Amino acid sequence: MTYSEVLFPGRHHAVTAFQVEYLHRLLAGEVTDASDQPIAVADDAVVIWPVTSANHAWTRRNPLPGHRREALVERVSVASGLPSLVVPVPDVPQHPRFAELVVTTVATALGHRPAPSPEHTLVACSTPAVAASYRALGFAVVGVEDAVETAPEDQPARPWEVVQRLAEGDASWRLIAHPETVAFYERYDVPRLVADLFADPVVSSEGDLTTTRDYRTYAASFETASDRKFEQVGPLLEPGRVVDVGCATGGLLERIAADPRFAESDLFGVDIARPLLDEAEHKKATGVFANPNIWFVRANILSGPVMPAASIDSTVTVALTHEVFSYGAGRADVEAFARRVHEHTRIGGVWVNSDVLGPDEPDRLVRLTLRTDDGVTPVEPHRELDDLAPAEVAAYVECLSTAGRLVQFAHDFPRLSGTAFAAERLPTDDGTATYQLRLGDAMEFLTTKDYADNWLSECHESFCGLSFADWRTVLTDAGFTLDPTSAAWRNEWLAEHRFSPVAELADAGTGAPLPWPVTHVLTVARRPLG
């Protein structure tokens, strides 16, 4: 059999010198098969490079976007004289039909050529599981790096080792990468990008804050609330250069872009979560934003500045700062973030922040009485949820009574958030469950208990880490002046629909009923002229 093409699938973040040399030998008929017979390849054969996970970028698993990887492969191919075609393949979850997906994508993208087939296509792949999936379709496979019969320590380095060594500061990556890869990396500052990605202690290998968040429900809730958010913060923003830090899918920016006040403004959305920014970019591509002057940036605000100094007229953050507190070093990182916002704010500019808030007296001892008849109150103290699928976690939490959820919360919240939580159950004889605890802890539970869909993710976050007095100190210490419109407030809908039907709050000493405390904050911080 004579092959007219070599299918060389991979993520292709780096191309090694060995790979190029091997492909040349393969096209020249110098590689043998398992029976030590030369593999016959046509004189006009081409190498087809499916670039997998092409729409996934800026993560440790995929540091480079697909278009950069395509450009790298094209550059290496031209410089080394390899006849090549490059096809981007979207990122998909692990699937037994992945090889079939790649083959079909190549056939669709290269409609001017016969579709890849075992009759004329040889697959080059050194990942055993992936190679097996192509063999299952009938393709012959050569192992590239695995095809070299030598001691393990003498095996050719694989492309991922280029990225790994670069991340570790090991200059030997230059020795195993193809010279065009080295030049390409230096031209696009890839070493710094990779070093930053791998040094980030917060972001997962998939480019997200957490692996337990259901981004479908998360994004939907942000979109649903965008009108309400804009009604609250929109009138407080100044036109000019506007940045929404923690923009999610761009719902708030969509409302800002539609406001005639911001028709001439430049709008920026910053977020860390790749799935949310992917949706924001999709919305931009489909013309959702009325103002075309809009850009989205993926950045971790805990790692350093996100915008140039003194360049922004308005910064808006909605439901973000509690995540800075939770995923960073608590108040210290909120203070650092406030300083960064101050630095990128122009003289006279404004930072509008809307978020959850802790009560004014977080250390006050209270009694929290909870219903036990609105669900299951397990005999077991709690259940280990980490190994359950997200849907199973949600179903379990949904079935619990309010008292049962507190027991589960008392297990999950401190271990995931790193925040102390203690609740002492008091004896009762009326079928309810009464606990003595800090007011701050009571509100942590009450503001989290209804997030069954993202229970583990939400238990990682502290909603009540800062009080309004804390915010006043944080902002003034950073150099802002606090506008009189800034205020703490209680979400009456939560009080009426989430707290009062299932819980009662009382003073621990006197037993006197207590009103529900404030739950949210709106701060308007300005960089003074002087």
Short mmCIF file of C-alpha atoms in Angstrom, two decimals:
data_model
loop_
_atom_site.label_atom_id
_atom_site.label_comp_id
_atom_site.label_asym_id
_atom_site.label_seq_id
_atom_site.Cartn_x
_atom_site.Cartn_y
_atom_site.Cartn_z
CA MET A 1 0.00 0.00 0.00
CA THR A 2 1.25 3.48 -0.91
CA TYR A 3 0.04 6.39 1.23
CA SER A 4 -0.76 9.75 -0.31
CA GLU A 5 -0.98 11.64 2.99
CA VAL A 6 0.16 11.52 6.60
CA LEU A 7 -2.34 12.60 9.24
CA PHE A 8 -0.37 14.10 12.14
CA PRO A 9 -2.93 15.10 14.85
CA GLY A 10 -1.97 16.99 18.00
CA ARG A 11 -2.32 20.23 19.88
CA HIS A 12 0.95 21.41 18.30
CA HIS A 13 1.93 24.08 20.81
CA ALA A 14 5.50 23.28 19.85
CA VAL A 15 7.12 21.49 16.95
CA THR A 16 10.34 19.66 17.80
CA ALA A 17 13.38 19.18 15.64
CA PHE A 18 12.89 15.41 15.94
CA GLN A 19 9.32 15.62 14.60
CA VAL A 20 10.41 17.48 11.49
CA GLU A 21 13.30 15.08 10.88
CA TYR A 22 11.01 12.07 11.39
CA LEU A 23 8.33 13.39 9.01
CA HIS A 24 10.96 14.00 6.33
CA ARG A 25 12.19 10.41 6.73
CA LEU A 26 8.62 9.15 6.59
CA LEU A 27 7.89 10.99 3.35
CA ALA A 28 11.18 9.71 1.91
CA GLY A 29 10.21 6.09 2.57
CA GLU A 30 12.95 5.61 5.17
CA VAL A 31 10.65 4.52 8.02
CA THR A 32 9.79 0.84 8.41
CA ASP A 33 6.69 -0.84 9.78
CA ALA A 34 6.41 -3.50 12.51
CA SER A 35 7.65 -6.18 10.11
CA ASP A 36 10.69 -4.06 9.25
CA GLN A 37 9.37 -3.30 5.79
CA PRO A 38 9.68 0.25 4.37
CA ILE A 39 6.44 2.24 4.55
CA ALA A 40 5.57 3.28 1.03
CA VAL A 41 4.65 6.96 0.71
CA ALA A 42 3.85 8.68 -2.61
CA ASP A 43 6.26 11.26 -3.98
CA ASP A 44 3.59 13.99 -3.78
CA ALA A 45 2.33 13.01 -0.31
CA VAL A 46 1.46 15.78 2.16
CA VAL A 47 1.37 16.03 5.94
CA ILE A 48 -2.01 17.07 7.33
CA TRP A 49 -1.73 18.69 10.78
CA PRO A 50 -5.06 18.66 12.65
CA VAL A 51 -4.57 21.25 15.44
CA THR A 52 -6.78 19.92 18.20
CA SER A 53 -8.30 22.08 20.97
CA ALA A 54 -7.94 24.94 18.49
CA ASN A 55 -10.57 27.07 20.22
CA HIS A 56 -9.03 26.61 23.68
CA ALA A 57 -6.27 28.99 24.77
CA TRP A 58 -4.46 30.80 27.59
CA THR A 59 -4.40 27.75 29.87
CA ARG A 60 -1.65 25.41 31.04
CA ARG A 61 -3.12 22.65 28.87
CA ASN A 62 -3.36 24.95 25.87
CA PRO A 63 -1.21 28.06 26.34
CA LEU A 64 -1.42 29.23 22.71
CA PRO A 65 -4.59 30.00 20.76
CA GLY A 66 -5.32 27.97 17.67
CA HIS A 67 -4.39 30.67 15.17
CA ARG A 68 -0.92 30.99 16.72
CA ARG A 69 -0.41 27.23 16.54
CA GLU A 70 -1.56 27.15 12.92
CA ALA A 71 0.90 29.93 12.11
CA LEU A 72 3.69 28.05 13.90
CA VAL A 73 3.04 24.85 11.95
CA GLU A 74 2.87 26.75 8.66
CA ARG A 75 6.14 28.54 9.41
CA VAL A 76 7.94 25.32 10.36
CA SER A 77 6.58 23.55 7.29
CA VAL A 78 7.70 26.26 4.86
CA ALA A 79 11.11 26.69 6.46
CA SER A 80 11.82 22.95 6.55
CA GLY A 81 10.32 22.11 3.17
CA LEU A 82 7.53 19.89 4.49
CA PRO A 83 4.47 19.83 2.19
CA SER A 84 1.69 20.51 4.70
CA LEU A 85 -1.93 21.39 5.25
CA VAL A 86 -3.23 22.64 8.60
CA VAL A 87 -6.77 22.11 9.93
CA PRO A 88 -8.09 23.53 13.24
CA VAL A 89 -10.21 21.11 15.30
CA PRO A 90 -12.41 22.47 18.14
CA ASP A 91 -11.88 21.38 21.73
CA VAL A 92 -14.31 18.70 22.89
CA PRO A 93 -14.65 16.66 26.09
CA GLN A 94 -13.07 13.21 26.08
CA HIS A 95 -15.13 11.05 23.76
CA PRO A 96 -14.67 7.55 22.29
CA ARG A 97 -15.36 8.94 18.80
CA PHE A 98 -12.73 11.66 18.98
CA ALA A 99 -10.67 10.17 16.13
CA GLU A 100 -13.76 10.09 13.96
CA LEU A 101 -14.41 13.75 14.82
CA VAL A 102 -10.90 14.70 13.70
CA VAL A 103 -11.18 12.74 10.46
CA THR A 104 -14.57 14.28 9.65
CA THR A 105 -13.32 17.79 10.47
CA VAL A 106 -10.35 17.34 8.15
CA ALA A 107 -12.60 16.01 5.37
CA THR A 108 -14.94 18.99 5.76
CA ALA A 109 -12.15 21.58 5.88
CA LEU A 110 -10.27 20.11 2.90
CA GLY A 111 -13.16 19.48 0.56
CA HIS A 112 -10.88 19.70 -2.47
CA ARG A 113 -9.16 16.47 -1.39
CA PRO A 114 -10.43 12.94 -0.85
CA ALA A 115 -11.50 12.41 2.74
CA PRO A 116 -8.88 10.70 4.95
CA SER A 117 -9.22 6.96 4.62
CA PRO A 118 -7.27 3.87 5.72
CA GLU A 119 -6.76 3.14 2.01
CA HIS A 120 -4.51 6.15 1.46
CA THR A 121 -3.91 7.87 4.83
CA LEU A 122 -1.22 6.97 7.36
CA VAL A 123 -1.65 8.31 10.90
CA ALA A 124 1.42 9.53 12.80
CA CYS A 125 0.70 9.61 16.55
CA SER A 126 2.70 8.79 19.68
CA THR A 127 -0.09 8.96 22.26
CA PRO A 128 -1.14 5.31 22.82
CA ALA A 129 -4.81 5.94 23.64
CA VAL A 130 -5.26 8.30 20.69
CA ALA A 131 -3.38 5.95 18.35
CA ALA A 132 -5.66 3.12 19.40
CA SER A 133 -8.74 5.15 18.46
CA TYR A 134 -7.41 5.61 14.91
CA ARG A 135 -6.52 1.93 14.64
CA ALA A 136 -10.10 1.15 15.63
CA LEU A 137 -11.18 3.03 12.49
CA GLY A 138 -8.85 0.88 10.38
CA PHE A 139 -5.95 3.33 10.01
CA ALA A 140 -2.34 2.20 10.14
CA VAL A 141 -0.42 4.19 12.77
CA VAL A 142 3.26 4.99 13.19
CA GLY A 143 4.44 6.02 16.63
CA VAL A 144 6.71 9.02 15.84
CA GLU A 145 8.62 9.39 19.15
CA ASP A 146 7.44 5.94 20.27
CA ALA A 147 8.75 4.46 17.04
CA VAL A 148 12.34 5.01 18.16
CA GLU A 149 13.59 1.82 19.80
CA THR A 150 15.98 3.01 22.48
CA ALA A 151 16.30 3.19 26.24
CA PRO A 152 13.65 5.32 27.96
CA GLU A 153 16.18 7.97 28.94
CA ASP A 154 17.18 8.31 25.29
CA GLN A 155 13.65 8.65 23.93
CA PRO A 156 13.08 11.81 21.85
CA ALA A 157 11.52 14.65 23.81
CA ARG A 158 7.87 15.29 23.05
CA PRO A 159 6.32 18.71 22.32
CA TRP A 160 4.74 19.01 25.76
CA GLU A 161 8.25 18.72 27.22
CA VAL A 162 9.19 21.93 25.40
CA VAL A 163 6.42 23.78 27.20
CA GLN A 164 7.13 22.03 30.51
CA ARG A 165 10.84 22.82 30.45
CA LEU A 166 10.13 26.40 29.44
CA ALA A 167 7.73 26.76 32.39
CA GLU A 168 10.40 25.37 34.73
CA GLY A 169 13.01 27.83 33.46
CA ASP A 170 15.03 25.02 31.85
CA ALA A 171 16.78 26.53 28.82
CA SER A 172 17.20 23.09 27.25
CA TRP A 173 13.78 23.54 25.63
CA ARG A 174 15.63 25.44 22.93
CA LEU A 175 17.68 22.34 22.11
CA ILE A 176 14.69 20.08 21.46
CA ALA A 177 12.38 22.61 19.77
CA HIS A 178 12.71 23.17 16.05
CA PRO A 179 14.65 26.42 15.37
CA GLU A 180 11.51 27.97 13.87
CA THR A 181 9.65 27.16 17.08
CA VAL A 182 12.32 28.96 19.08
CA ALA A 183 12.15 32.01 16.81
CA PHE A 184 8.34 31.99 16.86
CA TYR A 185 8.24 31.76 20.65
CA GLU A 186 10.62 34.68 21.03
CA ARG A 187 8.73 36.78 18.50
CA TYR A 188 5.43 36.37 20.36
CA ASP A 189 6.87 36.43 23.91
CA VAL A 190 5.67 32.88 24.54
CA PRO A 191 8.25 32.17 27.30
CA ARG A 192 6.78 34.91 29.51
CA LEU A 193 3.21 33.78 28.76
CA VAL A 194 3.95 30.18 29.67
CA ALA A 195 5.87 31.17 32.80
CA ASP A 196 2.93 33.29 33.97
CA LEU A 197 0.37 30.56 33.28
CA PHE A 198 2.28 27.86 35.11
CA ALA A 199 3.18 30.13 38.03
CA ASP A 200 -0.46 31.11 38.64
CA PRO A 201 -1.49 29.42 41.91
CA VAL A 202 -5.20 30.06 41.48
CA VAL A 203 -6.16 29.11 37.93
CA SER A 204 -6.72 25.47 36.96
CA SER A 205 -5.10 23.76 33.98
CA GLU A 206 -8.31 24.49 32.07
CA GLY A 207 -8.04 28.23 32.70
CA ASP A 208 -10.76 28.57 35.31
CA LEU A 209 -10.95 29.46 39.00
CA THR A 210 -12.62 26.20 39.91
CA THR A 211 -13.40 22.83 38.38
CA THR A 212 -16.73 22.50 40.22
CA ARG A 213 -18.64 25.40 38.70
CA ASP A 214 -21.45 24.73 36.24
CA TYR A 215 -20.83 27.59 33.83
CA ARG A 216 -24.15 27.12 32.05
CA THR A 217 -26.18 28.07 35.11
CA TYR A 218 -23.53 30.58 36.21
CA ALA A 219 -23.62 32.39 32.86
CA ALA A 220 -27.41 32.24 32.69
CA SER A 221 -27.76 33.87 36.11
CA PHE A 222 -25.43 36.70 35.08
CA GLU A 223 -27.33 37.32 31.86
CA THR A 224 -30.69 37.29 33.63
CA ALA A 225 -29.51 39.85 36.18
CA SER A 226 -27.81 42.17 33.68
CA ASP A 227 -30.73 44.60 33.35
CA ARG A 228 -30.97 44.95 37.12
CA LYS A 229 -27.22 45.41 37.43
CA PHE A 230 -27.15 48.10 34.77
CA GLU A 231 -30.04 49.93 36.39
CA GLN A 232 -28.00 50.07 39.59
CA VAL A 233 -24.50 50.86 38.32
CA GLY A 234 -24.98 52.30 34.82
CA PRO A 235 -25.91 55.88 35.86
CA LEU A 236 -22.84 56.04 38.12
CA LEU A 237 -20.32 55.32 35.35
CA GLU A 238 -18.46 58.00 33.41
CA PRO A 239 -18.12 57.74 29.60
CA GLY A 240 -14.65 57.30 28.14
CA ARG A 241 -12.63 54.15 28.67
CA VAL A 242 -14.79 51.73 30.65
CA VAL A 243 -13.64 48.37 31.99
CA ASP A 244 -15.85 45.66 33.49
CA VAL A 245 -13.57 43.45 35.59
CA GLY A 246 -15.22 40.07 36.03
CA CYS A 247 -17.36 40.63 32.95
CA ALA A 248 -18.54 36.99 32.62
CA THR A 249 -20.32 36.67 29.27
CA GLY A 250 -20.51 40.44 28.74
CA GLY A 251 -24.15 40.90 29.76
CA LEU A 252 -23.54 44.16 31.63
CA LEU A 253 -21.29 45.49 28.86
CA GLU A 254 -24.07 44.70 26.39
CA ARG A 255 -26.34 47.12 28.30
CA ILE A 256 -23.60 49.74 28.58
CA ALA A 257 -22.89 49.48 24.84
CA ALA A 258 -26.57 50.14 24.09
CA ASP A 259 -26.67 53.32 26.20
CA PRO A 260 -26.23 56.46 24.02
CA ARG A 261 -24.04 57.98 26.78
CA PHE A 262 -21.37 55.41 25.93
CA ALA A 263 -21.66 55.48 22.13
CA GLU A 264 -18.18 57.00 21.80
CA SER A 265 -16.63 55.05 24.68
CA ASP A 266 -14.08 52.25 24.50
CA LEU A 267 -15.37 49.23 26.43
CA PHE A 268 -13.22 46.47 27.89
CA GLY A 269 -14.29 43.19 29.51
CA VAL A 270 -11.85 41.31 31.72
CA ASP A 271 -12.40 37.84 33.12
CA ILE A 272 -10.41 34.79 34.11
CA ALA A 273 -12.88 32.07 33.11
CA ARG A 274 -12.30 30.80 29.59
CA PRO A 275 -15.84 29.40 29.10
CA LEU A 276 -17.38 32.78 29.91
CA LEU A 277 -15.04 34.77 27.65
CA ASP A 278 -15.63 32.28 24.82
CA GLU A 279 -19.32 33.15 25.00
CA ALA A 280 -18.56 36.89 25.20
CA GLU A 281 -16.39 36.67 22.07
CA HIS A 282 -19.14 34.70 20.33
CA LYS A 283 -21.63 37.44 21.15
CA LYS A 284 -19.24 40.05 19.79
CA ALA A 285 -18.77 38.09 16.57
CA THR A 286 -22.54 37.91 16.06
CA GLY A 287 -23.02 41.68 16.50
CA VAL A 288 -24.73 41.66 19.89
CA PHE A 289 -22.92 44.77 21.14
CA ALA A 290 -24.26 48.05 19.79
CA ASN A 291 -20.90 49.76 20.35
CA PRO A 292 -18.27 48.03 18.17
CA ASN A 293 -15.42 49.48 20.26
CA ILE A 294 -15.36 46.55 22.67
CA TRP A 295 -12.56 44.18 23.59
CA PHE A 296 -12.30 41.17 25.87
CA VAL A 297 -9.17 40.29 27.83
CA ARG A 298 -8.44 37.11 29.77
CA ALA A 299 -6.45 38.00 32.87
CA ASN A 300 -6.12 36.99 36.51
CA ILE A 301 -6.64 40.15 38.55
CA LEU A 302 -4.84 38.52 41.48
CA SER A 303 -1.61 38.30 39.47
CA GLY A 304 -1.09 41.99 38.70
CA PRO A 305 -2.47 45.04 36.89
CA VAL A 306 -4.98 44.38 34.14
CA MET A 307 -5.00 47.84 32.48
CA PRO A 308 -2.32 50.50 31.91
CA ALA A 309 -1.76 53.12 34.59
CA ALA A 310 -4.12 56.14 34.62
CA SER A 311 -5.92 54.90 31.49
CA ILE A 312 -9.48 54.16 32.67
CA ASP A 313 -12.37 56.54 33.30
CA SER A 314 -14.75 53.98 34.82
CA THR A 315 -14.22 50.59 36.38
CA VAL A 316 -17.21 48.44 37.28
CA THR A 317 -17.12 45.24 39.31
CA VAL A 318 -20.25 43.26 40.06
CA ALA A 319 -20.19 40.13 42.26
CA LEU A 320 -16.41 40.03 41.88
CA THR A 321 -14.67 41.31 44.98
CA HIS A 322 -15.92 38.47 47.18
CA GLU A 323 -14.17 36.12 44.71
CA VAL A 324 -10.97 38.14 45.06
CA PHE A 325 -11.33 37.66 48.82
CA SER A 326 -12.14 33.95 48.49
CA TYR A 327 -9.68 32.76 45.87
CA GLY A 328 -6.83 34.99 46.97
CA ALA A 329 -5.39 35.88 50.33
CA GLY A 330 -8.55 37.32 51.84
CA ARG A 331 -8.62 41.00 52.69
CA ALA A 332 -4.97 41.46 51.69
CA ASP A 333 -5.79 40.67 48.07
CA VAL A 334 -8.88 42.89 48.09
CA GLU A 335 -6.63 45.71 49.29
CA ALA A 336 -4.10 44.90 46.54
CA PHE A 337 -6.87 44.88 43.94
CA ALA A 338 -8.17 48.24 45.18
CA ARG A 339 -4.68 49.70 44.75
CA ARG A 340 -4.48 48.31 41.20
CA VAL A 341 -7.84 49.82 40.29
CA HIS A 342 -6.70 53.14 41.75
CA GLU A 343 -3.52 52.97 39.67
CA HIS A 344 -5.34 52.37 36.39
CA THR A 345 -8.01 55.02 37.11
CA ARG A 346 -7.59 58.47 35.61
CA ILE A 347 -7.75 61.54 37.86
CA GLY A 348 -11.45 62.14 38.42
CA GLY A 349 -12.33 58.61 37.36
CA VAL A 350 -14.65 56.28 39.25
CA TRP A 351 -14.80 52.67 40.45
CA VAL A 352 -18.33 51.36 41.00
CA ASN A 353 -18.51 48.11 42.96
CA SER A 354 -21.60 46.05 43.73
CA ASP A 355 -21.28 42.85 45.71
CA VAL A 356 -22.40 40.76 48.65
CA LEU A 357 -21.51 42.03 52.11
CA GLY A 358 -21.01 40.82 55.65
CA PRO A 359 -23.05 42.20 58.59
CA ASP A 360 -21.91 45.19 60.62
CA GLU A 361 -21.29 43.06 63.72
CA PRO A 362 -19.93 39.78 62.33
CA ASP A 363 -18.66 38.53 65.72
CA ARG A 364 -21.95 39.02 67.55
CA LEU A 365 -23.26 35.72 68.94
CA VAL A 366 -26.74 34.83 67.69
CA ARG A 367 -29.17 31.95 67.66
CA LEU A 368 -30.23 30.65 64.27
CA THR A 369 -33.33 28.44 64.25
CA LEU A 370 -33.82 26.36 61.11
CA ARG A 371 -36.60 24.21 59.71
CA THR A 372 -36.14 20.46 59.67
CA ASP A 373 -39.41 19.61 57.89
CA ASP A 374 -38.61 21.11 54.47
CA GLY A 375 -36.44 18.20 53.37
CA VAL A 376 -34.30 15.40 54.65
CA THR A 377 -32.25 15.88 57.80
CA PRO A 378 -29.79 12.99 57.61
CA VAL A 379 -28.75 10.94 60.61
CA GLU A 380 -25.19 11.03 59.25
CA PRO A 381 -23.41 14.30 60.09
CA HIS A 382 -22.57 15.02 56.45
CA ARG A 383 -21.80 13.37 53.12
CA GLU A 384 -18.54 13.44 51.18
CA LEU A 385 -19.42 15.11 47.87
CA ASP A 386 -16.09 15.54 46.09
CA ASP A 387 -16.32 12.33 44.05
CA LEU A 388 -19.90 12.88 42.94
CA ALA A 389 -20.89 14.28 39.56
CA PRO A 390 -22.21 17.86 39.68
CA ALA A 391 -25.77 16.70 39.04
CA GLU A 392 -25.51 14.23 41.93
CA VAL A 393 -24.21 16.95 44.26
CA ALA A 394 -27.08 19.24 43.26
CA ALA A 395 -29.68 16.49 43.73
CA TYR A 396 -28.33 15.61 47.18
CA VAL A 397 -28.26 19.21 48.42
CA GLU A 398 -31.71 19.90 46.98
CA CYS A 399 -33.21 17.06 49.01
CA LEU A 400 -31.84 18.34 52.34
CA SER A 401 -33.83 20.35 54.84
CA THR A 402 -32.52 23.77 55.81
CA ALA A 403 -31.03 22.26 58.97
CA GLY A 404 -29.55 19.43 56.91
CA ARG A 405 -27.90 21.95 54.58
CA LEU A 406 -26.28 23.71 57.53
CA VAL A 407 -24.73 20.42 58.63
CA GLN A 408 -23.38 19.85 55.10
CA PHE A 409 -22.26 23.49 54.87
CA ALA A 410 -20.41 23.19 58.19
CA HIS A 411 -18.36 20.40 56.59
CA ASP A 412 -17.81 21.82 53.09
CA PHE A 413 -17.40 25.56 53.71
CA PRO A 414 -14.39 25.57 56.06
CA ARG A 415 -12.43 22.93 54.13
CA LEU A 416 -13.03 24.56 50.74
CA SER A 417 -12.90 28.25 51.68
CA GLY A 418 -10.25 28.01 54.36
CA THR A 419 -12.51 30.08 56.60
CA ALA A 420 -13.36 28.95 60.12
CA PHE A 421 -16.99 28.02 60.76
CA ALA A 422 -18.49 26.82 64.04
CA ALA A 423 -22.13 26.23 64.97
CA GLU A 424 -23.20 24.74 68.32
CA ARG A 425 -26.56 22.98 68.26
CA LEU A 426 -28.75 23.84 71.23
CA PRO A 427 -31.40 21.52 72.71
CA THR A 428 -34.95 22.12 71.43
CA ASP A 429 -38.25 20.30 71.76
CA ASP A 430 -40.30 21.82 68.94
CA GLY A 431 -38.90 19.87 65.99
CA THR A 432 -36.68 22.70 64.78
CA ALA A 433 -32.90 22.94 64.98
CA THR A 434 -31.35 25.90 66.80
CA TYR A 435 -27.68 26.77 66.59
CA GLN A 436 -25.53 29.30 68.40
CA LEU A 437 -22.91 30.89 66.17
CA ARG A 438 -21.41 34.17 64.99
CA LEU A 439 -23.69 36.47 63.03
CA GLY A 440 -21.13 36.46 60.21
CA ASP A 441 -21.22 32.65 60.08
CA ALA A 442 -25.01 32.63 60.13
CA MET A 443 -25.11 34.91 57.11
CA GLU A 444 -22.43 32.91 55.27
CA PHE A 445 -24.74 29.92 55.47
CA LEU A 446 -27.96 31.73 54.68
CA THR A 447 -26.55 33.45 51.60
CA THR A 448 -25.06 30.20 50.25
CA LYS A 449 -27.62 27.52 51.13
CA ASP A 450 -29.72 27.84 47.96
CA TYR A 451 -26.88 27.37 45.45
CA ALA A 452 -27.39 23.64 45.02
CA ASP A 453 -26.34 23.68 41.35
CA ASN A 454 -22.88 24.98 42.24
CA TRP A 455 -22.66 23.89 45.86
CA LEU A 456 -18.98 22.98 46.02
CA SER A 457 -17.97 26.05 44.03
CA GLU A 458 -20.03 28.37 46.22
CA CYS A 459 -18.71 26.73 49.41
CA HIS A 460 -15.27 27.82 48.24
CA GLU A 461 -16.38 31.45 48.47
CA SER A 462 -16.90 33.72 51.44
CA PHE A 463 -19.81 36.11 50.90
CA CYS A 464 -19.39 37.90 54.22
CA GLY A 465 -15.66 38.50 54.47
CA LEU A 466 -15.95 42.30 54.59
CA SER A 467 -18.34 44.70 56.30
CA PHE A 468 -19.21 48.19 55.08
CA ALA A 469 -16.76 49.65 57.58
CA ASP A 470 -14.08 47.39 56.12
CA TRP A 471 -14.86 48.64 52.63
CA ARG A 472 -14.59 52.28 53.72
CA THR A 473 -11.10 51.59 55.09
CA VAL A 474 -9.99 49.56 52.06
CA LEU A 475 -11.01 52.25 49.58
CA THR A 476 -9.70 55.27 51.44
CA ASP A 477 -6.41 53.52 52.19
CA ALA A 478 -6.03 52.86 48.44
CA GLY A 479 -6.37 56.59 47.73
CA PHE A 480 -10.03 56.84 46.73
CA THR A 481 -12.66 59.13 48.16
CA LEU A 482 -15.97 57.44 48.94
CA ASP A 483 -18.99 59.01 47.27
CA PRO A 484 -21.99 59.69 49.59
CA THR A 485 -24.12 57.41 47.39
CA SER A 486 -22.12 54.45 48.70
CA ALA A 487 -24.17 52.32 51.07
CA ALA A 488 -24.81 48.91 52.56
CA TRP A 489 -28.28 47.50 51.97
CA ARG A 490 -30.40 44.47 52.61
CA ASN A 491 -31.80 42.49 49.73
CA GLU A 492 -35.45 42.40 50.73
CA TRP A 493 -36.26 39.65 48.25
CA LEU A 494 -33.71 37.38 49.93
CA ALA A 495 -35.03 38.28 53.36
CA GLU A 496 -38.62 37.56 52.35
CA HIS A 497 -38.14 34.49 50.15
CA ARG A 498 -34.90 32.81 51.29
CA PHE A 499 -34.40 33.67 54.96
CA SER A 500 -37.70 34.21 56.74
CA PRO A 501 -39.57 31.12 55.44
CA VAL A 502 -36.95 28.73 56.81
CA ALA A 503 -35.01 30.53 59.54
CA GLU A 504 -35.29 32.82 62.55
CA LEU A 505 -32.55 34.99 64.03
CA ALA A 506 -32.25 35.97 67.70
CA ASP A 507 -29.73 37.43 70.11
CA ALA A 508 -27.78 34.67 71.87
CA GLY A 509 -27.94 36.37 75.25
CA THR A 510 -31.50 37.68 75.49
CA GLY A 511 -33.28 35.53 72.90
CA ALA A 512 -34.83 38.69 71.45
CA PRO A 513 -35.62 38.43 67.72
CA LEU A 514 -33.20 40.22 65.40
CA PRO A 515 -33.86 41.72 61.97
CA TRP A 516 -31.98 40.30 59.04
CA PRO A 517 -28.77 42.31 58.57
CA VAL A 518 -27.45 43.97 55.43
CA THR A 519 -26.48 41.60 52.62
CA HIS A 520 -25.06 43.78 49.83
CA VAL A 521 -22.93 46.84 49.23
CA LEU A 522 -22.68 49.52 46.56
CA THR A 523 -19.53 51.62 46.68
CA VAL A 524 -18.75 54.55 44.40
CA ALA A 525 -15.07 55.37 44.76
CA ARG A 526 -13.49 58.31 42.96
CA ARG A 527 -9.87 59.14 42.32
CA PRO A 528 -9.61 62.70 43.64
CA LEU A 529 -8.39 65.59 41.53
CA GLY A 530 -5.79 66.70 44.06
#
